[in-house]
Amino acid sequence: MSPAFRAMDVEPRTKGVLLEPFVHQVGGHSCVLRFNETTLCKPLVPREHQFYETLPAEMRKFTPQYKGVVSVRFEEDEDRNLCLIAYPLKGDHGTVDSVDNLDCEPKSKLLRWTNKKHHVLETEKSPKDWVRQHRKEEKMKSHKLEEEFEWLKKSEVLYYSVEKKGNVSSQLKHYNPWSMKCHQQQLQRMKENAKHRNQYKFILLENLTSRYEVPCVLDLKMGTRQHGDDASEEKAANQIRKCQQSTSAVIGVRVCGMQVYQAGSGQLMFMNKYHGRKLSVQGFKEALFQFFHNGRYLRRELLGPVLKKLTELKAILERQESYRFYSSSLLVIYDGKEWPEVALDSDAEDLEDLSEESADESAGAYAYKPIGTSSVDVRMIDFAHTTCRLYGEDSVVHEGQDAGYIFGLQSLIDIVTEISEESGE
């Protein structure tokens, strides 16, 4: 266990880093924040932290790189707007932005997550009439959040038209509904506890989307079982029901979230976990087809690399004894940005000119093919309920491989293979 994890206090007089929303989060309920261009952070769960510090070496290429632990707390700017700032913990050497100081947002550039300071952070006593008014306002805010959450549940698949002549990646920041929901809920939880606690531990992880200009992200919930060994009877029953009523029970995998940029139609498509739970096996296959489709044709050049990575991951997990990856997800990521096909002898200047033309509708005469066709990533994430015999405090110790997860991987391999064969590859 690292010294940073054991320590609780923040080092005095250290430079903090502003945490921003991570706009490419498409699934999960734990809030993910952007630390800088190449690093994300999320609330620390001891079991997940233990996994990253002890995971087998051969699994590292299929998980985000673990970068350490920071302390996160509320602060306010000169306009009394609240923001979240990350600081190093005692026992860490250097400042927090030594993790990767490229593109760190300075503390002075504060993101407006709320309009004004929330008085729950104040310690002095207030008049009774102010208290009543404050409680009324907080109740209204909570009710508004619930309404927005219900709207998102009903809006299970969303399409947005984007301006293809503009910067698509910057427009993406304004559309992702699941990211917005997760951030609102995380802030609400922290604000409610602010009187008693204003310091949280977050883990730092590699930002898997940073290499892509317009990331297309598929979040798949893997395995035939989702509840951990420590789940209550009610929680276990709820998770069992979700599996039985979805493709998890049939093929060991279900859609948990999806974000796709369809360059051909100029649309962003988002699918959330509520729609994913309703899909039949055929619907699941159609969702995968849609994920690899750019609005005009199937991105067939991505299927081979995906199959290769899935097959390699399956072989690795078949060698892991005692691990159970309950409620873990698998991410598939590729770049939705496409470029015109050019002659092999084209020089750099020609490529630059064509890349500019590709953003314009007048470039429709070109035969589009992406640069770096094999640039597709497959990674395991979310290990809050993972268990292994190495975790000595666990009351239940499993033997052998995680058959449910491996079954889901094989189903995924079979379905992607079917899509590839049916598309004529």
Short mmCIF file of C-alpha atoms in Angstrom, two decimals:
data_model
loop_
_atom_site.label_atom_id
_atom_site.label_comp_id
_atom_site.label_asym_id
_atom_site.label_seq_id
_atom_site.Cartn_x
_atom_site.Cartn_y
_atom_site.Cartn_z
CA MET A 1 0.00 0.00 0.00
CA SER A 2 1.50 3.34 -1.01
CA PRO A 3 2.43 6.08 1.49
CA ALA A 4 0.09 8.42 -0.39
CA PHE A 5 -2.86 6.13 0.30
CA ARG A 6 -2.06 5.76 4.02
CA ALA A 7 -1.77 9.49 4.53
CA MET A 8 -4.88 11.52 5.13
CA ASP A 9 -3.73 15.14 5.32
CA VAL A 10 -2.91 17.53 2.52
CA GLU A 11 0.59 18.89 2.31
CA PRO A 12 0.61 22.57 3.27
CA ARG A 13 1.37 25.31 0.74
CA THR A 14 1.17 23.09 -2.32
CA LYS A 15 -0.16 23.93 -5.74
CA GLY A 16 -3.61 22.61 -6.51
CA VAL A 17 -5.05 21.51 -9.86
CA LEU A 18 -8.54 22.36 -11.01
CA LEU A 19 -10.66 19.30 -11.83
CA GLU A 20 -12.96 19.57 -14.83
CA PRO A 21 -15.79 17.35 -16.04
CA PHE A 22 -14.69 14.42 -18.19
CA VAL A 23 -16.94 14.77 -21.21
CA HIS A 24 -16.37 11.28 -22.64
CA GLN A 25 -17.83 9.31 -19.73
CA VAL A 26 -20.68 7.25 -21.20
CA GLY A 27 -21.44 4.76 -18.40
CA GLY A 28 -21.04 3.99 -14.74
CA HIS A 29 -22.34 5.90 -11.74
CA SER A 30 -19.01 6.99 -10.25
CA CYS A 31 -18.02 10.49 -11.33
CA VAL A 32 -14.88 10.74 -13.47
CA LEU A 33 -13.04 14.08 -13.61
CA ARG A 34 -10.38 15.48 -15.92
CA PHE A 35 -7.09 16.17 -14.12
CA ASN A 36 -5.26 17.16 -17.30
CA GLU A 37 -5.13 16.14 -20.94
CA THR A 38 -3.75 12.67 -20.28
CA THR A 39 -4.95 11.97 -16.73
CA LEU A 40 -8.36 11.42 -15.12
CA CYS A 41 -9.37 10.98 -11.51
CA LYS A 42 -12.26 9.30 -9.75
CA PRO A 43 -13.30 8.72 -6.12
CA LEU A 44 -11.01 6.21 -4.44
CA VAL A 45 -12.58 2.86 -3.57
CA PRO A 46 -10.15 0.78 -1.46
CA ARG A 47 -10.81 -2.45 -3.37
CA GLU A 48 -10.25 -0.79 -6.76
CA HIS A 49 -7.12 0.93 -5.47
CA GLN A 50 -5.79 -2.41 -4.27
CA PHE A 51 -6.47 -3.94 -7.69
CA TYR A 52 -4.43 -1.29 -9.51
CA GLU A 53 -1.52 -1.65 -7.10
CA THR A 54 -1.40 -5.46 -7.33
CA LEU A 55 -2.70 -6.38 -10.80
CA PRO A 56 -0.73 -8.97 -12.81
CA ALA A 57 1.85 -7.48 -15.19
CA GLU A 58 0.29 -9.10 -18.28
CA MET A 59 -3.03 -7.35 -17.57
CA ARG A 60 -1.54 -3.85 -17.52
CA LYS A 61 -1.85 -3.36 -21.28
CA PHE A 62 -5.61 -3.92 -20.92
CA THR A 63 -6.20 -1.51 -18.01
CA PRO A 64 -5.65 2.25 -17.65
CA GLN A 65 -2.26 3.20 -16.25
CA TYR A 66 -2.50 3.89 -12.52
CA LYS A 67 -0.80 7.18 -11.55
CA GLY A 68 -1.37 7.60 -7.82
CA VAL A 69 -3.70 9.24 -5.29
CA VAL A 70 -4.65 12.86 -4.64
CA SER A 71 -6.79 14.71 -2.12
CA VAL A 72 -9.78 16.60 -3.53
CA ARG A 73 -11.70 19.35 -1.77
CA PHE A 74 -14.10 22.24 -2.36
CA GLU A 75 -12.74 25.73 -2.85
CA GLU A 76 -14.22 28.96 -4.15
CA ASP A 77 -12.94 31.65 -6.44
CA GLU A 78 -13.16 35.42 -6.11
CA ASP A 79 -16.74 35.32 -7.41
CA ARG A 80 -17.69 32.75 -4.74
CA ASN A 81 -18.16 29.99 -7.28
CA LEU A 82 -17.43 26.48 -6.08
CA CYS A 83 -14.92 24.21 -7.76
CA LEU A 84 -13.02 21.02 -6.98
CA ILE A 85 -9.25 21.21 -6.52
CA ALA A 86 -6.79 18.30 -6.29
CA TYR A 87 -3.79 18.40 -3.95
CA PRO A 88 -1.00 15.91 -3.20
CA LEU A 89 -1.16 13.88 0.00
CA LYS A 90 1.42 13.76 2.74
CA GLY A 91 4.16 11.34 1.86
CA ASP A 92 4.05 12.23 -1.83
CA HIS A 93 7.08 13.91 -3.35
CA GLY A 94 6.69 16.96 -5.52
CA THR A 95 3.51 18.74 -6.47
CA VAL A 96 0.34 17.19 -7.76
CA ASP A 97 0.94 18.34 -11.32
CA SER A 98 4.24 16.47 -11.43
CA VAL A 99 2.10 13.48 -12.49
CA ASP A 100 1.97 15.06 -15.91
CA ASN A 101 2.20 18.81 -15.92
CA LEU A 102 1.25 19.19 -19.56
CA ASP A 103 -2.07 20.95 -20.05
CA CYS A 104 -2.80 21.22 -16.32
CA GLU A 105 -5.38 23.89 -15.71
CA PRO A 106 -4.08 26.53 -13.28
CA LYS A 107 -6.04 27.02 -10.12
CA SER A 108 -6.82 30.59 -11.22
CA LYS A 109 -8.85 29.27 -14.16
CA LEU A 110 -11.88 28.08 -12.24
CA LEU A 111 -14.77 26.28 -13.87
CA ARG A 112 -18.23 27.57 -12.95
CA TRP A 113 -20.06 24.49 -11.70
CA THR A 114 -22.49 26.48 -9.59
CA ASN A 115 -23.72 30.04 -9.73
CA LYS A 116 -22.89 31.10 -6.21
CA LYS A 117 -21.37 29.77 -3.04
CA HIS A 118 -23.50 27.14 -1.31
CA HIS A 119 -23.90 28.15 2.31
CA VAL A 120 -23.66 24.57 3.55
CA LEU A 121 -19.93 25.27 3.76
CA GLU A 122 -20.41 28.05 6.30
CA THR A 123 -19.83 27.18 9.94
CA GLU A 124 -21.43 30.15 11.62
CA LYS A 125 -25.03 29.92 12.85
CA SER A 126 -27.70 31.66 10.79
CA PRO A 127 -31.09 33.13 11.61
CA LYS A 128 -34.01 30.72 11.53
CA ASP A 129 -35.62 32.44 8.57
CA TRP A 130 -32.43 32.06 6.54
CA VAL A 131 -32.20 28.38 7.49
CA ARG A 132 -35.76 27.77 6.32
CA GLN A 133 -35.12 29.60 3.06
CA HIS A 134 -31.87 27.70 2.53
CA ARG A 135 -33.53 24.33 3.10
CA LYS A 136 -36.28 25.27 0.66
CA GLU A 137 -33.71 26.20 -2.00
CA GLU A 138 -31.75 22.99 -1.47
CA LYS A 139 -34.95 20.94 -1.72
CA MET A 140 -35.83 22.67 -5.00
CA LYS A 141 -32.33 21.99 -6.37
CA SER A 142 -32.57 18.34 -5.34
CA HIS A 143 -35.98 18.05 -6.99
CA LYS A 144 -34.63 19.65 -10.19
CA LEU A 145 -31.76 17.15 -10.23
CA GLU A 146 -34.19 14.26 -9.89
CA GLU A 147 -36.28 15.65 -12.75
CA GLU A 148 -33.21 15.90 -14.97
CA PHE A 149 -32.23 12.35 -14.04
CA GLU A 150 -35.70 11.08 -14.94
CA TRP A 151 -35.49 12.93 -18.25
CA LEU A 152 -32.18 11.23 -19.02
CA LYS A 153 -33.66 7.84 -18.18
CA LYS A 154 -36.47 8.46 -20.66
CA SER A 155 -34.08 9.86 -23.29
CA GLU A 156 -32.21 6.60 -23.70
CA VAL A 157 -30.89 7.28 -27.20
CA LEU A 158 -30.08 10.84 -28.26
CA TYR A 159 -28.91 12.31 -31.56
CA TYR A 160 -27.34 15.73 -31.99
CA SER A 161 -26.44 17.41 -35.27
CA VAL A 162 -23.06 19.10 -35.18
CA GLU A 163 -21.45 21.68 -37.40
CA LYS A 164 -18.97 19.67 -39.48
CA LYS A 165 -17.06 22.81 -40.47
CA GLY A 166 -16.30 23.55 -36.84
CA ASN A 167 -14.30 21.74 -34.20
CA VAL A 168 -16.31 18.59 -33.53
CA SER A 169 -14.40 17.67 -30.37
CA SER A 170 -15.17 21.04 -28.76
CA GLN A 171 -18.86 20.68 -29.63
CA LEU A 172 -18.88 17.25 -28.00
CA LYS A 173 -18.26 18.88 -24.61
CA HIS A 174 -21.71 20.42 -24.65
CA TYR A 175 -23.73 17.32 -25.51
CA ASN A 176 -22.81 14.26 -23.42
CA PRO A 177 -25.84 13.77 -21.12
CA TRP A 178 -24.42 10.94 -19.02
CA SER A 179 -21.32 12.91 -18.12
CA MET A 180 -23.53 15.79 -17.02
CA LYS A 181 -25.66 13.52 -14.83
CA CYS A 182 -22.67 11.93 -13.09
CA HIS A 183 -21.12 15.30 -12.30
CA GLN A 184 -24.33 16.71 -10.93
CA GLN A 185 -24.83 13.73 -8.66
CA GLN A 186 -21.22 13.76 -7.42
CA LEU A 187 -21.38 17.47 -6.60
CA GLN A 188 -24.71 17.00 -4.87
CA ARG A 189 -23.28 14.22 -2.67
CA MET A 190 -20.22 16.26 -1.75
CA LYS A 191 -22.24 19.38 -1.01
CA GLU A 192 -24.59 17.46 1.25
CA ASN A 193 -21.61 16.20 3.28
CA ALA A 194 -19.65 19.45 3.19
CA LYS A 195 -20.42 20.43 6.81
CA HIS A 196 -18.79 17.26 8.07
CA ARG A 197 -16.23 16.57 5.37
CA ASN A 198 -14.44 18.63 2.74
CA GLN A 199 -11.64 16.28 1.76
CA TYR A 200 -11.83 13.20 -0.41
CA LYS A 201 -9.27 10.80 -1.84
CA PHE A 202 -9.30 10.26 -5.62
CA ILE A 203 -7.16 7.94 -7.73
CA LEU A 204 -5.38 9.15 -10.87
CA LEU A 205 -5.73 7.07 -14.02
CA GLU A 206 -4.70 7.31 -17.65
CA ASN A 207 -7.13 9.17 -19.93
CA LEU A 208 -7.72 6.54 -22.60
CA THR A 209 -9.44 9.02 -24.93
CA SER A 210 -6.62 11.59 -25.01
CA ARG A 211 -5.01 10.24 -28.21
CA TYR A 212 -8.25 10.58 -30.20
CA GLU A 213 -9.60 13.80 -31.68
CA VAL A 214 -13.25 12.69 -31.58
CA PRO A 215 -13.44 9.61 -29.32
CA CYS A 216 -16.12 7.03 -30.04
CA VAL A 217 -16.61 5.10 -26.81
CA LEU A 218 -18.46 1.84 -26.09
CA ASP A 219 -18.90 0.81 -22.44
CA LEU A 220 -19.82 -2.86 -22.01
CA LYS A 221 -20.82 -4.38 -18.67
CA MET A 222 -19.11 -7.76 -18.61
CA GLY A 223 -20.00 -11.08 -17.00
CA THR A 224 -23.08 -13.02 -16.00
CA ARG A 225 -22.95 -11.72 -12.41
CA GLN A 226 -22.66 -8.09 -11.32
CA HIS A 227 -22.94 -8.03 -7.51
CA GLY A 228 -19.87 -8.31 -5.31
CA ASP A 229 -19.45 -10.81 -2.48
CA ASP A 230 -20.02 -8.01 0.03
CA ALA A 231 -23.36 -6.91 -1.47
CA SER A 232 -26.45 -6.86 0.74
CA GLU A 233 -29.29 -9.25 -0.04
CA GLU A 234 -31.28 -6.40 -1.52
CA LYS A 235 -28.37 -5.20 -3.69
CA ALA A 236 -27.60 -8.74 -4.87
CA ALA A 237 -31.24 -9.40 -5.75
CA ASN A 238 -31.41 -6.14 -7.68
CA GLN A 239 -28.26 -6.94 -9.67
CA ILE A 240 -29.43 -10.51 -10.35
CA ARG A 241 -32.71 -9.15 -11.69
CA LYS A 242 -30.90 -6.72 -14.03
CA CYS A 243 -28.79 -9.56 -15.40
CA GLN A 244 -31.79 -11.86 -15.88
CA GLN A 245 -33.72 -9.14 -17.72
CA SER A 246 -30.86 -8.20 -20.05
CA THR A 247 -28.36 -9.82 -22.38
CA SER A 248 -26.00 -10.36 -19.41
CA ALA A 249 -27.69 -13.66 -18.55
CA VAL A 250 -27.73 -14.89 -22.16
CA ILE A 251 -24.38 -13.82 -23.58
CA GLY A 252 -22.50 -12.46 -20.54
CA VAL A 253 -22.33 -8.85 -21.76
CA ARG A 254 -24.64 -5.85 -22.13
CA VAL A 255 -24.36 -2.26 -23.34
CA CYS A 256 -23.73 0.17 -20.49
CA GLY A 257 -23.22 3.28 -22.61
CA MET A 258 -22.17 4.48 -26.05
CA GLN A 259 -20.93 7.65 -27.71
CA VAL A 260 -20.50 7.68 -31.50
CA TYR A 261 -19.69 10.45 -33.95
CA GLN A 262 -21.11 9.61 -37.36
CA ALA A 263 -18.96 11.69 -39.68
CA GLY A 264 -21.09 10.81 -42.69
CA SER A 265 -24.27 12.32 -41.25
CA GLY A 266 -22.64 14.87 -38.94
CA GLN A 267 -24.43 13.45 -35.90
CA LEU A 268 -23.43 12.54 -32.38
CA MET A 269 -25.28 9.57 -30.94
CA PHE A 270 -25.51 8.71 -27.25
CA MET A 271 -27.01 5.52 -25.82
CA ASN A 272 -27.30 5.03 -22.06
CA LYS A 273 -27.42 1.95 -19.85
CA TYR A 274 -31.21 1.99 -19.52
CA HIS A 275 -31.56 1.34 -23.23
CA GLY A 276 -28.73 -1.18 -23.09
CA ARG A 277 -30.61 -3.26 -20.50
CA LYS A 278 -33.62 -3.53 -22.81
CA LEU A 279 -31.73 -4.85 -25.83
CA SER A 280 -32.25 -8.41 -27.05
CA VAL A 281 -29.27 -10.38 -28.32
CA GLN A 282 -30.12 -9.22 -31.84
CA GLY A 283 -30.50 -5.67 -30.55
CA PHE A 284 -27.09 -5.93 -28.91
CA LYS A 285 -25.58 -7.00 -32.22
CA GLU A 286 -27.26 -4.08 -33.98
CA ALA A 287 -25.91 -1.69 -31.35
CA LEU A 288 -22.37 -2.95 -31.99
CA PHE A 289 -22.91 -2.54 -35.72
CA GLN A 290 -24.09 1.01 -35.10
CA PHE A 291 -21.03 1.72 -32.95
CA PHE A 292 -18.68 0.85 -35.80
CA HIS A 293 -20.76 2.66 -38.44
CA ASN A 294 -19.89 6.22 -39.45
CA GLY A 295 -23.29 7.13 -40.88
CA ARG A 296 -22.37 6.05 -44.41
CA TYR A 297 -20.49 2.79 -44.11
CA LEU A 298 -19.17 0.31 -41.59
CA ARG A 299 -15.64 0.98 -40.30
CA ARG A 300 -14.56 -2.54 -41.23
CA GLU A 301 -10.87 -1.75 -40.78
CA LEU A 302 -11.49 -1.54 -37.01
CA LEU A 303 -13.00 -4.98 -36.61
CA GLY A 304 -9.82 -7.00 -37.12
CA PRO A 305 -7.82 -5.08 -34.48
CA VAL A 306 -10.73 -5.31 -32.04
CA LEU A 307 -10.97 -9.07 -32.50
CA LYS A 308 -7.22 -9.44 -32.03
CA LYS A 309 -7.31 -7.50 -28.74
CA LEU A 310 -10.39 -9.34 -27.44
CA THR A 311 -8.80 -12.70 -28.20
CA GLU A 312 -5.58 -11.69 -26.45
CA LEU A 313 -7.46 -10.41 -23.40
CA LYS A 314 -9.47 -13.63 -23.21
CA ALA A 315 -6.27 -15.69 -23.21
CA ILE A 316 -4.82 -13.54 -20.42
CA LEU A 317 -7.91 -13.84 -18.21
CA GLU A 318 -7.97 -17.60 -18.72
CA ARG A 319 -4.60 -17.66 -16.98
CA GLN A 320 -5.75 -15.65 -13.96
CA GLU A 321 -6.54 -17.72 -10.88
CA SER A 322 -9.13 -16.60 -8.30
CA TYR A 323 -9.94 -13.21 -9.87
CA ARG A 324 -13.60 -12.21 -10.17
CA PHE A 325 -14.30 -8.96 -11.99
CA TYR A 326 -17.84 -8.38 -10.76
CA SER A 327 -19.50 -5.26 -12.21
CA SER A 328 -16.42 -4.46 -14.28
CA SER A 329 -16.73 -2.85 -17.70
CA LEU A 330 -14.86 -3.15 -20.96
CA LEU A 331 -14.20 -0.03 -23.03
CA VAL A 332 -13.78 -0.03 -26.81
CA ILE A 333 -12.49 3.28 -28.18
CA TYR A 334 -11.61 4.58 -31.62
CA ASP A 335 -11.41 7.94 -33.38
CA GLY A 336 -14.53 9.16 -35.16
CA LYS A 337 -12.50 11.76 -37.02
CA GLU A 338 -11.92 10.66 -40.60
CA TRP A 339 -9.63 11.84 -43.33
CA PRO A 340 -9.70 11.68 -47.13
CA GLU A 341 -7.72 8.96 -48.85
CA VAL A 342 -4.58 10.32 -50.51
CA ALA A 343 -1.93 8.90 -52.82
CA LEU A 344 0.97 7.11 -51.17
CA ASP A 345 3.45 9.66 -52.54
CA SER A 346 1.56 12.69 -51.20
CA ASP A 347 3.76 15.07 -49.27
CA ALA A 348 3.03 16.58 -45.85
CA GLU A 349 1.67 19.80 -47.36
CA ASP A 350 -0.88 17.88 -49.44
CA LEU A 351 -1.96 15.94 -46.37
CA GLU A 352 -2.44 19.15 -44.42
CA ASP A 353 -4.54 20.68 -47.19
CA LEU A 354 -6.72 17.59 -47.42
CA SER A 355 -7.21 17.40 -43.67
CA GLU A 356 -8.64 20.90 -43.76
CA GLU A 357 -10.90 20.03 -46.70
CA SER A 358 -12.19 16.94 -44.92
CA ALA A 359 -13.95 19.16 -42.40
CA ASP A 360 -15.90 20.84 -45.19
CA GLU A 361 -18.99 19.41 -46.82
CA SER A 362 -17.43 20.08 -50.23
CA ALA A 363 -14.96 17.27 -49.51
CA GLY A 364 -17.72 14.71 -49.95
CA ALA A 365 -16.22 13.50 -53.23
CA TYR A 366 -13.27 11.96 -51.40
CA ALA A 367 -13.25 8.31 -50.38
CA TYR A 368 -12.88 8.60 -46.62
CA LYS A 369 -10.54 6.33 -44.70
CA PRO A 370 -9.21 7.04 -41.21
CA ILE A 371 -5.52 7.60 -40.55
CA GLY A 372 -4.07 4.89 -38.32
CA THR A 373 -6.79 2.37 -39.08
CA SER A 374 -5.68 0.00 -36.33
CA SER A 375 -5.87 2.71 -33.69
CA VAL A 376 -8.57 1.11 -31.59
CA ASP A 377 -8.30 0.48 -27.87
CA VAL A 378 -9.80 -2.22 -25.65
CA ARG A 379 -9.47 -1.78 -21.85
CA MET A 380 -10.98 -3.13 -18.65
CA ILE A 381 -12.19 -0.51 -16.14
CA ASP A 382 -14.13 -0.24 -12.86
CA PHE A 383 -12.82 -2.66 -10.25
CA ALA A 384 -14.71 -1.56 -7.13
CA HIS A 385 -16.14 -5.09 -6.68
CA THR A 386 -13.18 -7.14 -7.91
CA THR A 387 -11.94 -9.91 -5.64
CA CYS A 388 -8.95 -12.24 -5.57
CA ARG A 389 -7.27 -14.56 -3.07
CA LEU A 390 -4.55 -11.90 -2.77
CA TYR A 391 -7.10 -9.74 -0.94
CA GLY A 392 -6.62 -11.39 2.43
CA GLU A 393 -9.52 -9.65 4.13
CA ASP A 394 -12.16 -11.17 1.80
CA SER A 395 -14.37 -13.76 3.44
CA VAL A 396 -15.09 -15.51 0.12
CA VAL A 397 -12.19 -16.88 -1.91
CA HIS A 398 -12.93 -18.08 -5.44
CA GLU A 399 -11.01 -20.74 -7.33
CA GLY A 400 -10.18 -20.88 -11.03
CA GLN A 401 -10.94 -18.32 -13.71
CA ASP A 402 -13.79 -15.82 -14.00
CA ALA A 403 -15.99 -17.96 -16.25
CA GLY A 404 -18.76 -15.37 -16.51
CA TYR A 405 -16.44 -12.62 -17.77
CA ILE A 406 -14.67 -14.97 -20.18
CA PHE A 407 -18.05 -16.16 -21.47
CA GLY A 408 -18.95 -12.54 -22.20
CA LEU A 409 -15.67 -11.99 -24.03
CA GLN A 410 -16.26 -15.07 -26.20
CA SER A 411 -19.78 -13.86 -27.01
CA LEU A 412 -18.36 -10.48 -27.98
CA ILE A 413 -15.74 -12.13 -30.19
CA ASP A 414 -18.43 -14.23 -31.89
CA ILE A 415 -20.71 -11.24 -32.54
CA VAL A 416 -17.94 -8.98 -33.89
CA THR A 417 -16.83 -11.89 -36.09
CA GLU A 418 -20.39 -12.23 -37.43
CA ILE A 419 -20.55 -8.50 -38.18
CA SER A 420 -17.20 -8.69 -39.97
CA GLU A 421 -18.20 -11.72 -42.07
CA GLU A 422 -21.63 -10.34 -42.95
CA SER A 423 -20.11 -7.04 -44.03
CA GLY A 424 -17.93 -8.85 -46.56
CA GLU A 425 -14.56 -8.50 -44.89
#
